[in-house]
Every structure is written in C-alpha cells, then in structure tokens.
Amino acid sequence: MKRKPSKAGGRGKMRSSAGNPGLQRAVELFHAGRVAEAAPLVDAAVARNPKDPDALRIKALIILRSGLMLEAQKILDRAHKIDPRNPMMPLDQAVIHKLGGRYPEMIDSCREALKRMPGSRRAEAMLAQAYEGGGMTDQAVRFIEETIAKRGLDAEMGETYANVLELSGRREDALVVVDRLLESSATQPPVRRRLLLHRGRILEKLGRFAESMESFEAGHAVFSVVFDPDEWDRRLDSIIEATDPMSLPEELSEAAGSEVPVFIASLPRSGTSLVERIIGVHPAAHGAGETGLIGDVLRAARPTIGTEPYQGIRDAMPDALEAIRGDYLGRQAGLFGHSSRIVNKHLQNWQFLPIIAACFPKSHVIRIDRAPADVGISIFGQNLPYERMPWATRLDWIGRMIRSHRRFSDAMKDRIPNPWLDLNYSDLVTEPEPVIRSLIEFLGLDWDDRCLEPHRSEQGRGGRRYMPTLSIHQVRQPISRGSLDRAEAFGDLMAPLHRGLAGDA
C-alpha cells in the first residue's frame, strides 16, 4: 500500500545524516532490520567524527541489539550531551526502557517524542509497541486504529496491530492484517520474515496446521543461511574433551564463592522465561532475562585470555580469573541491583558451562527438560536471530541442536561442581507447587507464596520489570498445561525434526 506523505519529522530521521550518505544509508539499513550491514557504515562515520551525535546514536542502538546495555547507555549519554535538543532523544530513551521492560516509562518517552515530532510514524509505532508490551491491549487497538484511519496501514504499525488483535482474540482479523502487509511490495525482507512466522502461529491457533507449517517454512526461506551440524558437534566434542572434571576448591575468594548468579542452561522455548519469573518474583531474587553479561565480560578480557575463551579461561592465572569474576559481578549489580539471586537465562549459557564453573563454581545451574518435539515446533515458529542461530531455520537442524544440547549438558553435569537442578517442564505446569517449592529450596531461598503466581509479578506498586522476550505475553498468564503436546497436531509434518533428534539429519 502507498504511504501518505509524512509530516515534518514524520519518519524521525536524524538531521545531519542527510549530509553524510554513508550514515544515511546506515540509518535506512538499521530501520529495515539489516543491522549487520549498518554496523560497519556507522563505525566508519564515528571514526571520521567521534563527536557526531547522530552517528553515536545509531551506534548505541546497534550495540543495544547485542544486549550491551551499559556500553550503549554510555554512548547515548555522550550523544545527548553533545546535542541535548535532538528531537530523537525521547525515542532513544524509549528503546532503553523497552529493553528494561519499563513500559510505563516507555509510554512517557514516546509521548514526549510525539510532542517534539508531531506525526512521527516511528514515534507512533513505538507508542503502540509500548501499549502492547505493557499489556494495555485495548488501548493499543484504539490508538492503532485511530492512527491507521489518518494515514493508512504500513508495516511499522501493522505488525503491532496484528499482535494486539491476536492478543484480543481476533485471530481472523489479525490474519487479514498480516496478509495485507505481505501483499505490499514495500514490506522489507526482515519484516516479511516476521510476518510469515506470525502468520504461521495464527494459523496454528486456528487449527490450520498444514498451512501453518507452510508459512513457517516460507518465513525461514526469506534469508539463506548455512549451518553444518556435524561441524557444530565436532566443536562441542573438542570442548568436552578439553574440560577435565572439576571439584569445588577448599578455599574460594568472595567473588568465586558467590551464589548470586543463577544460570538457566537450556534451549530457547523450553520454559526459561516461566522459570525466570517464578524465581524473579521472590523478594530476594531478580530476573535478568537473556542478558549477555558472560559474552560482554569475555570480550573485555580478550587482552588477558585471548579470543578463544574456553582455552583462555582454562589457562588463566588466578588473578585474571578474579578480575573476570569482579567484572561480571560489577556489571550485574550495575544493571540489576543487589539481590541474593540474579537469574541469567541467556540462550548460550549451556555452551558457557565450563566457563561458568571456572568463574563461579557455587552458582546454581538449572536445566529445563521439555518434550523435544514441543521445543522444536516452538523454536521453528519464532523469529529467532537467524544470523546467530541459523540452526533454528530448519526442523532437522533444530532436532540436531536439541540432541547436541542434551549430550553436551549431560557431559558438563558430570564435570562441573556447581549445584545442578534438572526441572521437568511437564511436571511444573501440571503440578506447579511441589516443583516450585523444590526449585526455591534448591536456590537456598525461604519460601514465598508469590512464587506460585509469577503472572502477577508485574502488577501493583513495586511490580517487577523483566527484559522482554518472545514469551512475554505467555508468562503473563497463569501457569497452565496449554502448551503441552503442541507438536502432536502437526503429525507427519514433524518428521524432519525426529530425524534430527535421531542424529540422521
């Protein structure tokens, strides 16, 4: 569909980028979702002029996509100090609020942006996202429909519109919106991919399973990816072979003996968000989401440990390890404050288990056991980052990864000294209380009844805030058995996943 001409500042583009074609192109790529292509152009712009606030802003937003929140905040602060009147400042802050799960603050920032840039499509779209993220579904629908009546439907607003229609139970209407957006030649490939995957999820809920699978496959076909499961397994084998059985040292420094970090070491879509919220609602705990702290700290330590972290940590001198521990704990406190337990559910935690054990041998590790086929179809139907997780784009590769995760984590369980809990997802959602009581006891925390109602964790004064994940709307519902046996309805369409699980893919 053709877009109406936007008002002044309608797209929220940065002012000085017009005189810098490279930066202007980077802005276009970034907002089209082509972040990997935008990054080198932005780096070049910053290298040419380290005080260009617009280049700094986009650099910070790119870094935010990688989960480096502290570093991104510092760069944004520099940009805002250089150009405090930049009308994009409130939108920058809205992005930070979104990543921190602070939706009321995100709403305020978006409203301020609209005061500075009336009619800005980006500000309007982000305000709609803030309403959606904050659970204000009815308000989101009203705002979006009023906005669309003025300027028509486009992908920026349309994606959120489809989301909130589905959340409102209007699945057929959501499907109409998605199909209209897919018909438009203006819909960019990253958006097209997200829409096709969303379309598949809607069709699944409507009971149209063959069409659902076709839509999932079409979404993953938008971009070509390469993944070699055999090479991946060889890499894991080398880590296993190089990891000798560890025992808990008799003497530990305060940092090494810290039990504050808690690591969920499971694949995506296995129940990690639910478990994080169950723990995070406890008054002595905090849920940190998919924080990339381990990767941040390892990158910062490269001058000491090199670029191969497993070997570097294995060979590191005690003072180097202590510095890494201190860096992790310091960053953790800076981002999430001080709690007795802080839960990190990053999707690579299971791969980092040897490093976690070397740095924090008393930290608690939780592995969630969910039916492989249910995990597989849930992964396949989601917009996971295909650049970092190419294996998530084919059912047979997903099956191989589930198999690899189990084999690797089994090997680590036998080698590391950390307290370890295997939590059965089916038991958790079928009989929550005994499983949750065992979980809280495992973490060494006193019992608190609020852990039985994680869906209420954001409500009321003092409500908790969580980094947004793909499961945000699911975990706001009471614990239920609704997601059990999800894959059965797809029948023989799941055959590629089962081949992968058997190691035949």
Short mmCIF file of C-alpha atoms in Angstrom, two decimals:
data_model
loop_
_atom_site.label_atom_id
_atom_site.label_comp_id
_atom_site.label_asym_id
_atom_site.label_seq_id
_atom_site.Cartn_x
_atom_site.Cartn_y
_atom_site.Cartn_z
CA MET A 1 0.00 0.00 0.00
CA LYS A 2 1.16 3.53 -0.75
CA ARG A 3 2.07 5.63 2.23
CA LYS A 4 0.78 9.13 2.67
CA PRO A 5 3.43 11.84 2.73
CA SER A 6 4.63 12.18 6.31
CA LYS A 7 4.61 15.43 8.21
CA ALA A 8 7.78 17.18 9.21
CA GLY A 9 9.93 14.71 11.05
CA GLY A 10 7.41 12.01 10.17
CA ARG A 11 9.95 9.23 9.93
CA GLY A 12 12.07 10.58 12.75
CA LYS A 13 15.21 10.64 10.61
CA MET A 14 18.27 12.27 12.04
CA ARG A 15 19.10 15.73 10.86
CA SER A 16 22.78 15.56 9.97
CA SER A 17 22.65 12.19 8.21
CA ALA A 18 21.41 13.92 5.05
CA GLY A 19 24.89 15.38 4.56
CA ASN A 20 26.56 12.03 5.14
CA PRO A 21 25.42 9.45 2.56
CA GLY A 22 27.14 6.59 4.39
CA LEU A 23 25.41 7.40 7.65
CA GLN A 24 22.10 8.00 5.90
CA ARG A 25 22.37 4.56 4.31
CA ALA A 26 23.25 3.06 7.70
CA VAL A 27 20.11 4.59 9.19
CA GLU A 28 17.99 3.11 6.40
CA LEU A 29 19.58 -0.32 6.84
CA PHE A 30 19.19 -0.23 10.61
CA HIS A 31 15.49 0.59 10.48
CA ALA A 32 14.99 -2.09 7.83
CA GLY A 33 16.41 -4.63 10.28
CA ARG A 34 19.67 -5.11 8.36
CA VAL A 35 21.82 -4.36 11.38
CA ALA A 36 24.89 -6.33 10.29
CA GLU A 37 25.14 -4.20 7.13
CA ALA A 38 24.53 -0.96 9.01
CA ALA A 39 27.19 -1.55 11.68
CA PRO A 40 30.38 -1.02 9.57
CA LEU A 41 28.93 2.13 7.98
CA VAL A 42 28.19 3.56 11.41
CA ASP A 43 31.63 2.61 12.72
CA ALA A 44 33.17 4.44 9.76
CA ALA A 45 31.06 7.53 10.48
CA VAL A 46 32.09 7.55 14.15
CA ALA A 47 35.75 7.10 13.18
CA ARG A 48 35.51 10.14 10.89
CA ASN A 49 33.79 12.27 13.51
CA PRO A 50 33.72 10.88 17.07
CA LYS A 51 31.51 13.81 18.12
CA ASP A 52 28.77 13.28 15.55
CA PRO A 53 25.72 12.78 17.82
CA ASP A 54 23.67 11.11 15.10
CA ALA A 55 26.36 8.54 14.33
CA LEU A 56 26.79 7.92 18.06
CA ARG A 57 23.04 7.42 18.48
CA ILE A 58 22.80 4.76 15.81
CA LYS A 59 25.96 3.08 17.08
CA ALA A 60 24.40 2.89 20.53
CA LEU A 61 21.17 1.44 19.16
CA ILE A 62 23.12 -1.20 17.23
CA ILE A 63 25.03 -2.11 20.38
CA LEU A 64 21.73 -2.35 22.26
CA ARG A 65 20.63 -5.03 19.78
CA SER A 66 23.57 -7.09 21.01
CA GLY A 67 22.46 -6.73 24.62
CA LEU A 68 25.37 -4.48 25.67
CA MET A 69 23.15 -2.13 27.62
CA LEU A 70 25.76 -0.44 29.78
CA GLU A 71 28.03 0.36 26.84
CA ALA A 72 25.09 1.55 24.75
CA GLN A 73 23.84 3.80 27.55
CA LYS A 74 27.26 5.44 27.84
CA ILE A 75 27.35 6.17 24.10
CA LEU A 76 23.81 7.55 24.16
CA ASP A 77 24.71 9.77 27.09
CA ARG A 78 27.62 11.16 25.06
CA ALA A 79 25.35 11.84 22.10
CA HIS A 80 22.75 13.55 24.23
CA LYS A 81 25.37 15.69 25.94
CA ILE A 82 26.66 16.86 22.55
CA ASP A 83 23.16 17.57 21.21
CA PRO A 84 20.66 17.85 24.09
CA ARG A 85 17.91 19.29 21.87
CA ASN A 86 17.91 16.40 19.41
CA PRO A 87 14.22 15.53 18.96
CA MET A 88 15.12 11.83 18.77
CA MET A 89 16.31 11.78 22.39
CA PRO A 90 12.98 10.60 23.82
CA LEU A 91 12.83 7.74 21.32
CA ASP A 92 16.35 6.68 22.24
CA GLN A 93 15.27 6.56 25.86
CA ALA A 94 12.14 4.65 24.88
CA VAL A 95 14.31 1.92 23.36
CA ILE A 96 16.26 1.61 26.60
CA HIS A 97 13.05 1.47 28.63
CA LYS A 98 11.73 -1.25 26.33
CA LEU A 99 14.81 -3.41 26.79
CA GLY A 100 14.48 -2.97 30.54
CA GLY A 101 10.79 -3.91 30.50
CA ARG A 102 9.85 -0.44 31.78
CA TYR A 103 6.73 0.07 29.69
CA PRO A 104 5.11 2.98 31.62
CA GLU A 105 8.36 4.91 31.18
CA MET A 106 8.49 3.87 27.52
CA ILE A 107 4.99 5.26 27.02
CA ASP A 108 6.00 8.59 28.58
CA SER A 109 9.09 8.81 26.35
CA CYS A 110 7.07 8.08 23.21
CA ARG A 111 4.50 10.71 24.12
CA GLU A 112 7.30 13.23 24.64
CA ALA A 113 8.72 12.28 21.24
CA LEU A 114 5.34 12.97 19.63
CA LYS A 115 5.26 16.39 21.27
CA ARG A 116 8.62 17.17 19.68
CA MET A 117 7.84 15.46 16.37
CA PRO A 118 4.07 15.54 15.76
CA GLY A 119 3.04 12.89 13.28
CA SER A 120 6.28 10.92 13.54
CA ARG A 121 5.47 7.44 12.30
CA ARG A 122 8.29 5.90 14.26
CA ALA A 123 7.16 7.55 17.49
CA GLU A 124 3.58 6.43 16.86
CA ALA A 125 4.69 2.88 16.13
CA MET A 126 6.82 2.75 19.27
CA LEU A 127 3.95 4.09 21.38
CA ALA A 128 1.78 1.28 20.03
CA GLN A 129 4.53 -1.20 20.93
CA ALA A 130 4.72 0.29 24.42
CA TYR A 131 0.99 -0.19 24.93
CA GLU A 132 1.30 -3.78 23.69
CA GLY A 133 4.34 -4.54 25.84
CA GLY A 134 2.65 -3.01 28.87
CA GLY A 135 -0.35 -5.30 28.47
CA MET A 136 -2.64 -2.38 27.53
CA THR A 137 -4.17 -4.29 24.63
CA ASP A 138 -7.46 -2.38 24.31
CA GLN A 139 -5.70 0.97 24.41
CA ALA A 140 -3.21 -0.27 21.81
CA VAL A 141 -6.02 -1.32 19.45
CA ARG A 142 -7.80 2.04 19.81
CA PHE A 143 -4.63 4.04 19.26
CA ILE A 144 -3.55 1.99 16.25
CA GLU A 145 -6.97 2.11 14.58
CA GLU A 146 -7.17 5.88 15.09
CA THR A 147 -3.69 6.28 13.61
CA ILE A 148 -4.38 3.99 10.65
CA ALA A 149 -7.58 5.93 9.91
CA LYS A 150 -5.44 9.06 9.50
CA ARG A 151 -2.52 7.71 7.48
CA GLY A 152 -3.27 4.19 6.35
CA LEU A 153 -1.70 0.83 7.18
CA ASP A 154 2.05 0.26 6.90
CA ALA A 155 4.40 -2.40 8.20
CA GLU A 156 5.74 -0.28 11.04
CA MET A 157 2.31 -0.02 12.68
CA GLY A 158 0.79 -3.09 11.08
CA GLU A 159 2.97 -5.65 12.86
CA THR A 160 1.91 -4.35 16.24
CA TYR A 161 -1.71 -4.15 15.07
CA ALA A 162 -1.67 -7.84 14.16
CA ASN A 163 -0.10 -8.69 17.51
CA VAL A 164 -2.70 -6.87 19.60
CA LEU A 165 -5.59 -8.17 17.50
CA GLU A 166 -4.39 -11.70 18.18
CA LEU A 167 -3.97 -10.96 21.88
CA SER A 168 -7.56 -9.68 21.86
CA GLY A 169 -8.76 -12.99 20.45
CA ARG A 170 -9.41 -11.51 16.98
CA ARG A 171 -7.26 -14.03 15.12
CA GLU A 172 -9.08 -13.86 11.80
CA ASP A 173 -8.73 -10.06 11.82
CA ALA A 174 -5.04 -10.40 12.67
CA LEU A 175 -4.60 -12.77 9.74
CA VAL A 176 -6.21 -10.23 7.38
CA VAL A 177 -3.78 -7.55 8.55
CA VAL A 178 -0.77 -9.83 8.11
CA ASP A 179 -1.87 -10.86 4.62
CA ARG A 180 -2.37 -7.23 3.58
CA LEU A 181 1.14 -6.38 4.71
CA LEU A 182 2.58 -9.39 2.90
CA GLU A 183 0.87 -8.30 -0.32
CA SER A 184 2.72 -4.97 -0.24
CA SER A 185 5.91 -4.75 -2.28
CA ALA A 186 7.14 -2.14 0.22
CA THR A 187 7.42 -4.74 3.00
CA GLN A 188 11.13 -5.26 3.69
CA PRO A 189 12.58 -8.81 3.90
CA PRO A 190 13.16 -8.78 7.70
CA VAL A 191 9.57 -7.64 8.23
CA ARG A 192 8.31 -10.17 5.69
CA ARG A 193 10.07 -12.93 7.62
CA ARG A 194 8.49 -11.87 10.91
CA LEU A 195 5.06 -11.59 9.31
CA LEU A 196 5.22 -15.04 7.74
CA LEU A 197 6.23 -16.61 11.04
CA HIS A 198 3.46 -14.72 12.85
CA ARG A 199 1.04 -15.87 10.15
CA GLY A 200 2.07 -19.46 10.84
CA ARG A 201 1.39 -19.06 14.56
CA ILE A 202 -2.05 -17.59 13.90
CA LEU A 203 -2.92 -20.41 11.51
CA GLU A 204 -1.77 -22.95 14.08
CA LYS A 205 -4.14 -21.48 16.66
CA LEU A 206 -6.92 -21.61 14.07
CA GLY A 207 -6.26 -25.34 13.63
CA ARG A 208 -4.92 -25.00 10.07
CA PHE A 209 -1.73 -26.94 10.69
CA ALA A 210 -0.57 -27.71 7.15
CA GLU A 211 -0.93 -24.04 6.19
CA SER A 212 0.82 -23.09 9.40
CA MET A 213 3.85 -25.23 8.57
CA GLU A 214 3.95 -23.82 5.03
CA SER A 215 4.02 -20.30 6.44
CA PHE A 216 6.79 -21.17 8.90
CA GLU A 217 8.86 -22.64 6.07
CA ALA A 218 8.23 -19.59 3.86
CA GLY A 219 9.35 -17.28 6.65
CA HIS A 220 12.62 -19.12 7.11
CA ALA A 221 13.18 -19.16 3.34
CA VAL A 222 13.32 -15.34 3.16
CA PHE A 223 17.03 -15.41 4.01
CA SER A 224 19.58 -18.03 3.00
CA VAL A 225 21.55 -19.46 5.91
CA VAL A 226 24.31 -22.02 6.27
CA PHE A 227 24.75 -24.43 9.18
CA ASP A 228 26.82 -27.60 9.46
CA PRO A 229 25.51 -29.72 12.36
CA ASP A 230 28.43 -32.14 12.10
CA GLU A 231 30.97 -29.33 12.42
CA TRP A 232 28.98 -27.96 15.36
CA ASP A 233 29.14 -31.32 17.10
CA ARG A 234 32.87 -31.55 16.49
CA ARG A 235 33.29 -28.18 18.17
CA LEU A 236 31.27 -29.32 21.19
CA ASP A 237 33.28 -32.55 21.34
CA SER A 238 36.51 -30.56 21.50
CA ILE A 239 35.16 -28.54 24.44
CA ILE A 240 34.04 -31.69 26.24
CA GLU A 241 37.42 -33.36 25.71
CA ALA A 242 39.25 -30.28 26.99
CA THR A 243 37.08 -29.98 30.12
CA ASP A 244 38.52 -32.05 32.94
CA PRO A 245 36.30 -32.96 35.89
CA MET A 246 36.33 -30.06 38.36
CA SER A 247 35.96 -30.17 42.11
CA LEU A 248 34.99 -27.37 44.43
CA PRO A 249 38.18 -25.72 45.76
CA GLU A 250 38.65 -25.81 49.52
CA GLU A 251 39.32 -22.09 49.59
CA LEU A 252 37.40 -19.60 47.49
CA SER A 253 37.57 -15.85 47.20
CA GLU A 254 34.40 -13.93 47.97
CA ALA A 255 33.75 -13.48 44.24
CA ALA A 256 34.47 -17.10 43.35
CA GLY A 257 32.17 -18.29 46.12
CA SER A 258 29.30 -16.03 45.10
CA GLU A 259 25.92 -17.72 44.81
CA VAL A 260 24.23 -14.60 43.47
CA PRO A 261 24.44 -15.58 39.78
CA VAL A 262 21.94 -18.25 38.75
CA PHE A 263 22.20 -19.69 35.24
CA ILE A 264 19.39 -21.32 33.29
CA ALA A 265 21.24 -23.53 30.81
CA SER A 266 18.55 -24.55 28.34
CA LEU A 267 17.49 -24.04 24.74
CA PRO A 268 15.01 -21.30 23.82
CA ARG A 269 11.31 -22.10 24.07
CA SER A 270 11.85 -24.73 26.75
CA GLY A 271 10.23 -22.78 29.59
CA THR A 272 13.13 -20.50 30.51
CA SER A 273 11.00 -17.33 30.81
CA LEU A 274 8.49 -19.04 33.09
CA VAL A 275 11.22 -20.35 35.40
CA GLU A 276 12.93 -16.96 35.43
CA ARG A 277 9.69 -15.27 36.52
CA ILE A 278 8.96 -17.87 39.18
CA ILE A 279 12.33 -17.08 40.73
CA GLY A 280 12.27 -13.37 39.91
CA VAL A 281 9.03 -12.71 41.78
CA HIS A 282 10.74 -13.81 45.01
CA PRO A 283 11.63 -10.70 47.06
CA ALA A 284 15.25 -11.86 47.42
CA ALA A 285 15.74 -12.58 43.72
CA HIS A 286 15.74 -10.82 40.37
CA GLY A 287 15.19 -11.97 36.79
CA ALA A 288 17.82 -10.54 34.43
CA GLY A 289 16.43 -12.05 31.23
CA GLU A 290 18.67 -13.01 28.34
CA THR A 291 21.46 -10.74 29.49
CA GLY A 292 24.68 -11.15 27.53
CA LEU A 293 26.91 -10.46 30.52
CA ILE A 294 29.12 -13.51 30.03
CA GLY A 295 29.91 -12.53 26.47
CA ASP A 296 30.48 -8.90 27.48
CA VAL A 297 32.96 -9.88 30.16
CA LEU A 298 34.80 -12.35 27.93
CA ARG A 299 35.16 -9.73 25.21
CA ALA A 300 36.51 -7.24 27.73
CA ALA A 301 39.02 -9.85 28.94
CA ARG A 302 40.45 -10.64 25.49
CA PRO A 303 43.73 -8.78 26.16
CA THR A 304 44.28 -11.26 29.01
CA ILE A 305 42.67 -14.53 27.88
CA GLY A 306 42.71 -14.15 24.09
CA THR A 307 39.93 -14.73 21.60
CA GLU A 308 39.34 -18.41 22.41
CA PRO A 309 37.52 -18.16 25.76
CA TYR A 310 37.47 -21.85 26.69
CA GLN A 311 41.22 -22.26 26.41
CA GLY A 312 41.81 -18.78 27.79
CA ILE A 313 39.79 -19.43 30.94
CA ARG A 314 41.37 -22.87 31.36
CA ASP A 315 44.88 -21.41 31.19
CA ALA A 316 44.17 -18.13 33.01
CA MET A 317 46.16 -17.16 36.08
CA PRO A 318 44.20 -16.80 39.34
CA ASP A 319 44.37 -13.00 39.29
CA ALA A 320 42.98 -12.93 35.74
CA LEU A 321 40.08 -15.16 36.75
CA GLU A 322 39.42 -12.99 39.77
CA ALA A 323 39.31 -9.90 37.56
CA ILE A 324 36.76 -11.59 35.29
CA ARG A 325 34.62 -12.53 38.29
CA GLY A 326 34.76 -8.99 39.61
CA ASP A 327 33.84 -7.58 36.22
CA TYR A 328 30.82 -9.88 35.90
CA LEU A 329 29.54 -9.17 39.41
CA GLY A 330 30.11 -5.43 38.99
CA ARG A 331 28.24 -5.27 35.70
CA GLN A 332 25.48 -7.45 37.12
CA ALA A 333 25.00 -5.11 40.08
CA GLY A 334 25.11 -2.06 37.82
CA LEU A 335 22.37 -3.43 35.60
CA PHE A 336 20.14 -5.28 38.04
CA GLY A 337 20.96 -4.04 41.53
CA HIS A 338 21.66 -6.20 44.55
CA SER A 339 19.70 -9.39 45.25
CA SER A 340 20.53 -12.72 46.83
CA ARG A 341 19.93 -14.46 43.49
CA ILE A 342 20.00 -12.95 39.98
CA VAL A 343 18.82 -15.22 37.17
CA ASN A 344 20.58 -15.14 33.80
CA LYS A 345 18.68 -17.05 31.08
CA HIS A 346 20.89 -16.21 28.10
CA LEU A 347 20.43 -18.70 25.28
CA GLN A 348 24.15 -19.56 25.18
CA ASN A 349 24.52 -20.32 28.88
CA TRP A 350 24.63 -24.07 28.24
CA GLN A 351 27.60 -23.59 25.92
CA PHE A 352 29.36 -21.50 28.58
CA LEU A 353 29.03 -24.09 31.37
CA PRO A 354 32.81 -24.78 31.62
CA ILE A 355 33.44 -21.04 31.89
CA ILE A 356 30.64 -20.57 34.43
CA ALA A 357 32.09 -23.37 36.55
CA ALA A 358 35.61 -21.95 36.44
CA CYS A 359 34.43 -18.48 37.45
CA PHE A 360 31.53 -19.24 39.80
CA PRO A 361 31.71 -22.87 40.96
CA LYS A 362 28.98 -22.34 43.59
CA SER A 363 26.48 -20.67 41.25
CA HIS A 364 23.29 -22.64 40.70
CA VAL A 365 22.58 -24.19 37.29
CA ILE A 366 19.07 -25.07 36.13
CA ARG A 367 18.36 -27.23 33.10
CA ILE A 368 14.77 -27.50 31.90
CA ASP A 369 13.56 -30.76 30.39
CA ARG A 370 10.67 -30.21 27.97
CA ALA A 371 9.36 -32.60 25.29
CA PRO A 372 11.79 -32.23 22.35
CA ALA A 373 9.06 -32.03 19.70
CA ASP A 374 7.27 -29.25 21.59
CA VAL A 375 10.52 -27.33 21.93
CA GLY A 376 11.22 -27.90 18.25
CA ILE A 377 7.95 -26.59 16.83
CA SER A 378 8.05 -23.64 19.23
CA ILE A 379 11.54 -22.69 18.03
CA PHE A 380 10.58 -23.16 14.38
CA GLY A 381 7.61 -20.83 14.69
CA GLN A 382 9.52 -17.94 16.25
CA ASN A 383 11.58 -15.09 14.85
CA LEU A 384 14.86 -16.06 16.47
CA PRO A 385 18.02 -14.29 15.20
CA TYR A 386 18.92 -16.35 12.14
CA GLU A 387 22.38 -14.75 11.86
CA ARG A 388 23.41 -16.09 15.28
CA MET A 389 21.11 -19.13 15.33
CA PRO A 390 20.97 -20.45 11.75
CA TRP A 391 20.09 -23.90 13.08
CA ALA A 392 16.67 -22.54 14.13
CA THR A 393 15.55 -22.21 10.50
CA ARG A 394 15.12 -25.94 9.70
CA LEU A 395 13.33 -28.62 11.67
CA ASP A 396 16.05 -31.23 11.08
CA TRP A 397 18.73 -28.81 12.30
CA ILE A 398 16.62 -27.98 15.34
CA GLY A 399 16.41 -31.69 16.12
CA ARG A 400 20.19 -31.97 15.88
CA MET A 401 20.64 -28.97 18.19
CA ILE A 402 18.28 -30.40 20.80
CA ARG A 403 20.28 -33.64 20.67
CA SER A 404 23.58 -31.71 20.90
CA HIS A 405 22.37 -29.65 23.84
CA ARG A 406 21.40 -32.74 25.80
CA ARG A 407 24.67 -34.53 25.05
CA PHE A 408 26.84 -31.53 25.90
CA SER A 409 24.97 -30.56 29.06
CA ASP A 410 24.99 -34.19 30.26
CA ALA A 411 28.78 -34.19 29.85
CA MET A 412 29.11 -30.90 31.74
CA LYS A 413 26.84 -32.10 34.54
CA ASP A 414 29.38 -34.86 35.20
CA ARG A 415 32.34 -32.47 35.06
CA ILE A 416 31.44 -29.26 36.90
CA PRO A 417 30.98 -28.81 40.66
CA ASN A 418 28.02 -26.42 40.50
CA PRO A 419 24.74 -27.20 42.23
CA TRP A 420 22.56 -28.57 39.42
CA LEU A 421 18.79 -28.94 39.09
CA ASP A 422 17.00 -30.75 36.27
CA LEU A 423 13.49 -29.31 36.17
CA ASN A 424 10.76 -31.17 34.27
CA TYR A 425 8.53 -28.74 32.39
CA SER A 426 5.55 -31.08 32.22
CA ASP A 427 5.65 -31.59 35.99
CA LEU A 428 5.98 -27.83 36.50
CA VAL A 429 2.83 -26.93 34.58
CA THR A 430 0.83 -29.98 35.71
CA GLU A 431 1.53 -29.78 39.47
CA PRO A 432 3.27 -26.44 39.98
CA GLU A 433 3.54 -26.16 43.75
CA PRO A 434 5.79 -29.13 44.61
CA VAL A 435 8.09 -28.34 41.68
CA ILE A 436 8.30 -24.65 42.56
CA ARG A 437 8.92 -25.40 46.24
CA SER A 438 11.79 -27.70 45.25
CA LEU A 439 13.18 -25.01 42.96
CA ILE A 440 13.14 -22.31 45.64
CA GLU A 441 14.67 -24.70 48.17
CA PHE A 442 17.39 -25.64 45.66
CA LEU A 443 18.32 -21.96 45.39
CA GLY A 444 18.63 -21.65 49.16
CA LEU A 445 15.80 -19.14 49.48
CA ASP A 446 13.00 -19.02 52.01
CA TRP A 447 9.58 -19.94 50.71
CA ASP A 448 7.35 -17.16 49.38
CA ASP A 449 3.79 -17.78 48.14
CA ARG A 450 4.22 -15.22 45.37
CA CYS A 451 6.36 -17.73 43.50
CA LEU A 452 3.17 -19.69 42.75
CA GLU A 453 1.75 -16.74 40.79
CA PRO A 454 4.52 -15.47 38.52
CA HIS A 455 1.91 -14.00 36.15
CA ARG A 456 1.21 -11.34 38.79
CA SER A 457 4.85 -10.33 39.15
CA GLU A 458 4.49 -7.05 37.22
CA GLN A 459 1.32 -5.90 38.94
CA GLY A 460 0.87 -3.20 41.56
CA ARG A 461 3.31 -0.88 43.22
CA GLY A 462 6.75 -2.39 43.35
CA GLY A 463 5.91 -4.73 40.48
CA ARG A 464 8.93 -6.40 38.90
CA ARG A 465 10.29 -5.44 35.50
CA TYR A 466 11.69 -8.01 33.09
CA MET A 467 13.69 -7.73 29.92
CA PRO A 468 11.23 -8.52 27.09
CA THR A 469 11.39 -11.96 25.49
CA LEU A 470 9.34 -13.83 22.89
CA SER A 471 7.32 -15.36 25.74
CA ILE A 472 6.32 -12.06 27.35
CA HIS A 473 2.58 -12.47 26.79
CA GLN A 474 2.56 -16.18 27.67
CA VAL A 475 4.23 -15.71 31.04
CA ARG A 476 1.66 -13.06 31.96
CA GLN A 477 -0.94 -15.84 32.07
CA PRO A 478 -1.41 -18.25 34.98
CA ILE A 479 0.67 -21.42 34.79
CA SER A 480 -1.24 -23.91 32.65
CA ARG A 481 -0.87 -27.14 30.66
CA GLY A 482 -1.91 -25.41 27.42
CA SER A 483 1.47 -25.74 25.73
CA LEU A 484 1.88 -29.48 26.38
CA ASP A 485 1.86 -31.83 23.38
CA ARG A 486 1.79 -28.88 20.99
CA ALA A 487 3.66 -30.77 18.27
CA GLU A 488 1.22 -33.69 18.07
CA ALA A 489 -1.22 -31.73 15.92
CA PHE A 490 1.39 -31.40 13.16
CA GLY A 491 1.67 -35.18 12.78
CA ASP A 492 3.98 -36.34 9.99
CA LEU A 493 4.99 -32.73 9.27
CA MET A 494 7.36 -33.10 12.24
CA ALA A 495 9.29 -35.95 10.58
CA PRO A 496 12.37 -33.80 9.80
CA LEU A 497 12.71 -32.88 13.47
CA HIS A 498 12.56 -36.52 14.53
CA ARG A 499 15.28 -37.37 12.00
CA GLY A 500 17.43 -34.69 13.56
CA LEU A 501 16.74 -35.96 17.07
CA ALA A 502 17.92 -39.38 15.93
CA GLY A 503 21.11 -37.87 14.53
CA ASP A 504 20.17 -38.70 10.94
CA ALA A 505 19.91 -35.14 9.61
#
